[in-house]
XYZ file of C-alpha atoms in Angstrom:
508
model
C 42.708 87.752 154.294
C 41.856 89.662 157.433
C 44.418 88.223 159.820
C 47.448 90.293 160.735
C 50.681 89.790 158.799
C 52.430 86.502 159.462
C 49.793 85.161 161.884
C 46.361 83.779 160.941
C 45.282 83.554 164.583
C 43.065 85.931 166.450
C 43.151 86.181 170.229
C 40.700 87.515 172.763
C 41.329 88.868 176.228
C 40.758 85.355 177.540
C 42.156 82.133 176.172
C 40.315 80.729 173.155
C 41.139 78.298 170.421
C 42.733 79.891 167.316
C 40.500 80.568 164.326
C 41.539 79.667 160.803
C 41.587 82.360 158.101
C 38.377 80.916 156.608
C 36.652 80.917 160.008
C 37.643 84.553 160.454
C 35.999 85.387 157.124
C 32.848 83.539 158.180
C 32.826 85.375 161.504
C 33.155 88.751 159.738
C 30.131 87.946 157.590
C 28.172 86.668 160.585
C 28.772 90.017 162.245
C 27.256 91.709 159.198
C 24.048 89.715 159.577
C 24.478 87.335 156.631
C 22.748 83.959 156.726
C 24.597 80.708 156.084
C 23.401 80.493 152.435
C 24.467 84.111 151.860
C 27.888 83.437 153.377
C 28.229 80.380 151.137
C 27.502 82.570 148.117
C 30.038 85.232 149.089
C 32.833 82.743 149.795
C 31.966 80.286 147.019
C 31.703 77.253 149.306
C 28.988 74.715 150.121
C 26.345 75.609 152.691
C 27.286 72.556 154.732
C 30.857 73.881 154.893
C 29.632 77.206 156.257
C 27.490 75.420 158.851
C 30.531 73.433 160.013
C 32.609 76.626 160.268
C 29.893 78.378 162.303
C 29.764 75.454 164.742
C 33.565 75.491 165.065
C 33.561 79.263 165.668
C 30.929 78.984 168.408
C 32.991 76.292 170.123
C 36.296 78.156 169.710
C 34.906 81.419 171.094
C 33.131 79.631 173.943
C 29.758 81.262 173.192
C 26.231 79.875 172.976
C 25.068 80.884 169.507
C 25.958 82.707 166.298
C 24.684 86.046 167.621
C 27.071 85.931 170.568
C 29.854 84.847 168.216
C 29.218 87.904 166.043
C 29.250 90.167 169.106
C 32.542 88.637 170.214
C 34.193 89.923 167.052
C 34.538 93.329 168.700
C 36.713 91.798 171.400
C 39.112 90.252 168.924
C 42.386 92.056 168.567
C 42.835 92.365 164.828
C 44.539 94.913 162.618
C 42.677 96.438 159.684
C 45.764 98.299 158.577
C 46.650 97.279 155.043
C 49.774 98.121 153.146
C 49.228 101.140 150.927
C 50.823 100.054 147.667
C 51.944 102.458 144.975
C 49.287 102.869 142.291
C 49.956 101.340 138.882
C 49.302 103.937 136.140
C 45.948 103.280 134.506
C 44.773 101.017 137.305
C 44.263 103.413 140.226
C 44.723 101.580 143.520
C 43.837 98.133 142.251
C 46.138 95.538 143.836
C 48.779 93.990 141.613
C 49.369 90.284 140.944
C 52.708 88.572 140.364
C 53.037 85.067 138.908
C 56.220 83.520 140.290
C 58.171 80.770 138.479
C 56.579 77.350 138.947
C 58.638 74.529 140.431
C 59.298 71.490 138.271
C 59.113 68.403 140.481
C 59.587 65.991 137.569
C 62.767 63.985 137.317
C 63.206 65.340 133.781
C 64.791 68.798 133.935
C 63.671 69.520 130.372
C 60.171 69.963 131.792
C 61.359 73.336 133.098
C 60.383 74.640 129.663
C 56.830 73.370 130.148
C 56.590 74.997 133.579
C 57.985 78.312 132.304
C 55.592 78.258 129.365
C 52.669 77.825 131.725
C 53.768 80.821 133.790
C 54.234 82.984 130.706
C 50.805 82.059 129.324
C 49.182 82.521 132.733
C 50.749 85.991 133.118
C 49.478 87.009 129.683
C 45.988 85.649 130.245
C 45.607 87.310 133.645
C 46.593 90.613 132.034
C 43.797 90.071 129.468
C 41.238 89.800 132.273
C 42.041 93.460 133.119
C 40.696 93.418 136.672
C 44.165 93.732 138.209
C 47.571 94.949 137.015
C 49.937 92.014 136.467
C 53.664 92.314 137.183
C 55.793 91.630 134.100
C 57.251 88.138 133.741
C 60.874 89.312 133.815
C 60.420 91.034 137.165
C 58.722 88.005 138.705
C 61.343 85.607 137.292
C 64.126 87.587 138.977
C 63.276 85.602 142.119
C 63.843 82.193 140.508
C 67.283 81.585 142.007
C 66.714 83.178 145.404
C 65.187 81.656 148.550
C 61.547 82.669 148.556
C 60.629 85.077 151.296
C 57.104 85.755 150.081
C 56.584 88.812 152.264
C 59.790 90.339 150.905
C 58.843 89.481 147.306
C 55.443 91.068 147.845
C 57.044 94.271 149.134
C 59.709 94.364 146.416
C 57.266 93.851 143.533
C 54.557 95.863 145.293
C 52.123 93.025 144.547
C 49.368 92.112 146.983
C 48.731 88.671 145.462
C 51.485 86.194 144.643
C 50.751 83.124 142.528
C 53.062 80.167 142.815
C 52.757 76.578 141.694
C 54.425 73.311 140.784
C 54.246 70.763 138.008
C 54.945 67.058 138.101
C 54.871 64.992 134.901
C 55.051 61.236 134.446
C 54.574 60.086 130.878
C 51.399 61.722 129.592
C 50.083 62.485 133.062
C 50.643 65.892 134.585
C 49.740 67.145 138.053
C 49.646 70.882 138.548
C 49.198 72.664 141.875
C 48.527 76.397 142.133
C 48.403 78.598 145.237
C 47.653 82.279 145.778
C 49.279 84.030 148.735
C 48.043 87.283 150.207
C 51.181 89.377 150.576
C 49.612 91.452 153.358
C 48.946 88.524 155.679
C 51.198 85.789 154.302
C 48.181 83.465 154.246
C 47.242 81.091 151.439
C 43.914 82.345 150.106
C 43.421 79.956 147.191
C 44.670 76.509 146.260
C 43.709 74.204 143.418
C 45.018 70.922 141.996
C 44.691 69.871 138.343
C 45.319 66.380 136.987
C 45.530 66.003 133.199
C 46.621 63.597 130.492
C 48.660 65.432 127.873
C 49.006 64.450 124.224
C 49.451 67.913 122.713
C 51.557 70.121 125.014
C 50.403 73.420 123.517
C 46.715 72.480 123.612
C 47.186 71.264 127.183
C 48.787 74.569 128.199
C 45.789 76.462 126.840
C 43.388 74.174 128.710
C 45.345 74.479 131.980
C 45.617 78.269 131.768
C 41.891 78.579 130.983
C 41.073 76.490 134.035
C 43.435 78.406 136.349
C 42.233 81.858 135.296
C 38.609 80.747 135.373
C 39.065 79.719 139.001
C 41.310 82.621 140.055
C 39.283 85.553 138.738
C 36.156 85.073 140.908
C 38.262 84.035 143.916
C 40.365 87.215 143.825
C 37.325 89.413 143.258
C 35.608 87.858 146.283
C 38.699 88.604 148.356
C 38.694 92.244 147.268
C 34.981 92.489 148.036
C 35.593 91.077 151.499
C 38.274 93.689 152.136
C 36.141 96.699 151.301
C 33.006 95.434 153.068
C 34.982 95.714 156.305
C 35.604 99.430 155.775
C 33.391 102.520 155.883
C 32.189 103.505 152.379
C 33.192 107.151 152.914
C 36.872 106.190 153.095
C 36.986 104.181 149.852
C 38.463 105.248 146.523
C 36.865 104.552 143.122
C 38.187 100.992 142.786
C 37.253 100.106 146.347
C 33.748 101.596 146.024
C 33.331 99.594 142.851
C 34.436 96.399 144.593
C 31.968 97.131 147.383
C 29.229 97.291 144.752
C 30.415 93.996 143.267
C 30.293 92.361 146.705
C 26.728 93.625 147.175
C 25.833 92.379 143.695
C 27.228 88.946 144.536
C 24.948 88.790 147.593
C 21.788 89.983 145.830
C 18.834 87.591 146.021
C 15.081 87.840 146.200
C 15.317 91.311 147.761
C 16.744 92.499 144.449
C 19.904 94.255 143.389
C 18.988 97.809 144.405
C 21.918 98.245 146.868
C 24.414 97.180 144.189
C 22.785 99.400 141.563
C 23.018 102.406 143.886
C 26.660 101.612 144.594
C 27.524 101.500 140.872
C 25.596 104.725 140.243
C 27.594 106.424 143.004
C 30.863 105.228 141.469
C 29.807 106.547 138.054
C 28.719 109.881 139.549
C 32.211 110.345 140.971
C 34.113 108.771 138.060
C 31.924 108.902 134.905
C 34.664 107.408 132.702
C 35.274 104.353 134.913
C 34.305 101.612 132.437
C 34.009 98.669 134.904
C 31.222 100.470 136.808
C 29.213 100.923 133.603
C 29.738 97.235 132.765
C 28.611 96.191 136.238
C 25.610 98.526 136.073
C 24.627 96.828 132.811
C 24.803 93.352 134.331
C 22.982 94.426 137.507
C 20.236 96.097 135.444
C 19.780 92.860 133.501
C 19.386 90.923 136.759
C 16.968 93.555 138.061
C 14.827 92.997 134.956
C 14.839 89.242 135.526
C 13.711 89.773 139.129
C 10.907 92.094 137.972
C 9.466 89.226 135.925
C 10.170 86.658 138.617
C 8.121 88.628 141.149
C 4.976 87.786 139.177
C 5.499 84.184 140.300
C 5.488 85.058 143.991
C 1.756 85.794 144.322
C -1.607 84.924 142.759
C -1.963 85.474 138.997
C -2.672 89.110 138.135
C -2.902 89.952 134.395
C -2.479 93.662 135.130
C 0.683 93.027 137.113
C 2.028 90.791 134.328
C 1.781 93.718 131.921
C 3.349 96.177 134.376
C 6.186 93.769 135.155
C 7.053 93.440 131.477
C 7.156 97.223 131.104
C 9.445 97.581 134.136
C 11.650 94.712 132.967
C 11.886 96.235 129.497
C 13.180 99.448 131.037
C 15.806 97.490 132.974
C 16.958 95.627 129.863
C 17.207 98.868 127.884
C 19.297 100.368 130.670
C 21.515 97.287 130.584
C 22.076 97.759 126.853
C 22.786 101.483 127.256
C 25.218 100.955 130.148
C 26.956 98.092 128.373
C 27.342 100.180 125.245
C 28.855 103.012 127.287
C 31.276 100.562 128.916
C 32.475 99.318 125.526
C 32.892 102.919 124.302
C 35.070 103.728 127.299
C 37.075 100.494 127.148
C 36.571 98.295 124.110
C 38.900 95.654 125.592
C 36.846 95.071 128.761
C 34.977 91.769 128.249
C 32.510 92.553 131.015
C 31.188 95.550 129.110
C 30.422 93.335 126.123
C 28.667 90.816 128.390
C 26.495 93.594 129.838
C 25.718 94.956 126.375
C 24.803 91.495 125.104
C 22.574 90.805 128.102
C 20.577 93.969 127.507
C 20.332 93.497 123.752
C 19.329 89.848 124.043
C 16.440 90.548 126.385
C 15.358 93.459 124.159
C 14.893 91.137 121.187
C 18.156 91.964 119.391
C 19.520 88.430 119.436
C 21.972 88.721 116.550
C 23.657 91.776 118.086
C 23.650 90.094 121.498
C 25.350 87.033 120.060
C 28.070 89.199 118.477
C 28.644 91.013 121.792
C 29.023 87.736 123.706
C 31.399 86.375 121.072
C 33.541 89.500 121.452
C 33.561 89.097 125.245
C 34.795 85.521 124.907
C 37.497 86.561 122.446
C 38.763 89.098 124.970
C 38.651 86.691 127.928
C 38.544 83.002 126.934
C 38.487 82.104 130.644
C 35.203 83.899 131.411
C 32.617 81.354 132.532
C 29.968 84.090 132.428
C 30.764 84.886 128.788
C 30.599 81.177 127.923
C 27.184 80.826 129.573
C 25.871 84.047 128.040
C 26.885 83.042 124.505
C 25.476 79.538 125.034
C 22.141 81.026 126.150
C 22.032 83.186 123.017
C 22.843 80.198 120.800
C 20.079 78.197 122.461
C 17.547 80.856 121.640
C 18.668 80.559 118.000
C 18.008 76.812 118.468
C 21.732 76.260 117.854
C 21.936 73.811 120.727
C 24.832 71.797 119.248
C 27.174 74.781 119.519
C 25.706 75.752 122.893
C 26.518 72.370 124.478
C 30.350 72.704 124.659
C 30.033 76.289 125.912
C 27.858 75.254 128.868
C 30.317 72.429 129.620
C 33.216 74.897 129.392
C 31.528 77.320 131.802
C 31.151 74.541 134.376
C 34.747 73.405 133.900
C 36.125 76.949 134.127
C 34.262 77.897 137.307
C 33.043 74.806 139.187
C 32.536 76.832 142.404
C 30.718 79.718 140.759
C 27.669 81.173 142.519
C 25.965 80.903 139.099
C 26.827 77.212 138.758
C 23.168 76.237 139.056
C 22.369 78.384 135.985
C 25.236 76.812 134.010
C 23.918 73.344 134.915
C 20.349 74.292 134.020
C 21.520 75.477 130.620
C 23.239 72.154 130.040
C 20.082 70.338 131.127
C 18.032 72.344 128.614
C 20.445 71.448 125.807
C 20.135 67.734 126.582
C 16.341 68.059 126.664
C 16.398 69.782 123.265
C 18.560 66.937 121.949
C 16.128 64.323 123.289
C 18.609 63.049 125.878
C 16.171 63.213 128.782
C 18.162 61.042 131.220
C 21.167 63.364 130.900
C 18.861 66.363 131.149
C 17.370 64.984 134.361
C 20.804 64.507 135.916
C 21.872 68.091 135.205
C 18.497 69.535 136.221
C 18.772 67.830 139.604
C 22.303 69.170 140.050
C 21.005 72.658 139.279
C 18.274 72.405 141.918
C 20.806 71.125 144.432
C 23.057 74.150 143.835
C 20.419 76.873 143.423
C 20.653 79.886 145.701
C 18.120 80.862 148.335
C 16.042 83.710 146.944
C 17.417 83.263 143.425
C 16.015 81.654 140.317
C 14.988 78.021 140.196
C 15.020 75.604 137.280
C 13.104 72.924 139.163
C 10.548 72.806 136.329
C 13.081 71.013 134.112
C 12.872 67.912 136.341
C 9.196 67.028 135.640
C 9.771 67.750 131.937
C 12.496 65.091 131.829
C 10.547 62.615 133.946
C 7.460 63.037 131.762
C 9.423 62.427 128.557
C 11.032 59.366 130.145
C 7.563 57.947 130.866
C 7.985 58.292 134.639
C 4.706 60.177 135.028
C 4.050 59.402 138.695
C 7.419 60.886 139.625
C 6.742 63.841 137.327
C 3.405 64.434 139.043
C 5.051 64.457 142.480
C 7.636 66.999 141.280
C 4.906 69.231 139.848
C 2.974 69.086 143.122
C 6.133 70.014 145.019
C 6.609 73.040 142.748
C 2.948 73.999 143.153
C 3.249 73.817 146.936
C 6.351 76.022 147.009
C 5.386 78.382 144.186
C 1.611 78.388 143.612
C 1.893 81.549 141.520
C 4.360 80.037 139.039
C 3.853 81.194 135.447
C 5.685 81.022 132.143
C 6.679 84.662 131.655
C 10.323 84.152 132.588
C 10.604 80.900 130.655
C 9.265 82.608 127.536
C 11.914 85.318 127.853
C 14.883 83.016 128.462
C 14.118 79.485 127.220
C 15.066 77.965 123.858
C 12.353 77.079 121.300
C 10.244 74.092 122.253
C 11.115 73.986 125.945
C 8.121 76.086 127.005
C 5.754 73.739 125.137
C 7.358 70.691 126.762
C 6.891 72.350 130.164
C 3.218 73.019 129.452
C 2.699 69.401 128.391
C 4.456 67.951 131.448
C 2.489 70.147 133.869
C -0.810 69.446 132.073
C -0.239 65.706 132.485
C 0.138 66.364 136.207
C -3.117 68.351 136.323
C -1.774 71.919 136.317
C -2.782 73.999 133.289
C -0.097 76.676 133.078
C -1.828 78.451 130.201
C -4.683 79.337 132.541
C -2.233 80.563 135.193
C -1.500 83.707 133.212
C 1.681 84.892 131.629
C 1.622 82.153 128.999
């Protein structure tokens, strides 16, 4: 967080209402010129939540609009000084994480074993993610019997992030609460509650740990990105420059991913053996290729441009494969490198190799929602939709606040359509459209497909007209690259029924 240690309030030279840590984050991003949808993407919250925070900030700072609120940031007395922790060998200056013993609030003291098992599994799984060094269990458990002064524990273990939690069991029902504390500020930066019914304790522990890590990983990475975006690039080390690139990548939309690509290239130029930068460059190159094809939908049909776009996209996908391969050579245990390699190979027509790369990524990090989605997409293109279904569901369960949630939901919609379950497909397609990002991809076309197959042709026609109004240059190039067998034909049929011949629009 960006508040000073031990106090989440910021004060100006005149009296104002205190700002919450989240409002301070929103204000920082406002000052950098981000729109509400962009802020929502960076923080992983709903747009309506951001709008409410902006209104509260304007009122608290006693200003007239968001521009004045951003200008007022300069008057706020805040400290950017962060504790300089000792580097962990092999990790550079990446901040460390410590998982503290969980409290057992059950009346049965034997449940201490369950709580300790969760902490041990969580510590191991976080270490597998490999983004951050994780303090060994024995060191963290040394604080079990002492009163918890979190600031002191943070200093003693030299860990920026402390994870603590509690369990409460009654019969088969278990409630688990997890919090992450920023040791620099003392503020809670993440909190989640899980309610489960447990029949098999060991299976339940795996499910709980998957869910916790799936939620924690993107949250902690967003926090690190927020930290480095507040600092001048010239003063950042390799890890911090990389996190700055990741933050830029997270914010990329219709304007493309060029700023993130340049950031990763700069990291690699200074540290050519830094595997995470190669993995990120692979994933960003894949997205750049997708945007190259998507741009053909933003103007009138142009057969020449279609051909040029495919050539440019092919170059991006080849670069993704090359960068991903380099990442796996440098660090074969980094799941993100395998995801980048698979993304490039899959879009270059090497589906079997892509599938193997995604499977390896998921073996290395079972909590990766991105790896789940990537493997599910590959399986779909093999028309193996039955195996793809649980992977899409797992991605959504692992990361329900993910900025890519709309893509996970669209994948699930496509699986239901392939299975002939059009009502379920319609529900998930509508969720995807609700969660899609401004300037990103859209899977709106799945809605008229479902409506048409359900016999609701008037509704399908209205949806097609809405798409035509918003995107008159829509074509099938991207769908042909990414969609499972049969879905493109269903799209053509649904649009033809509504009077729009997509085959004549080019790109089909």
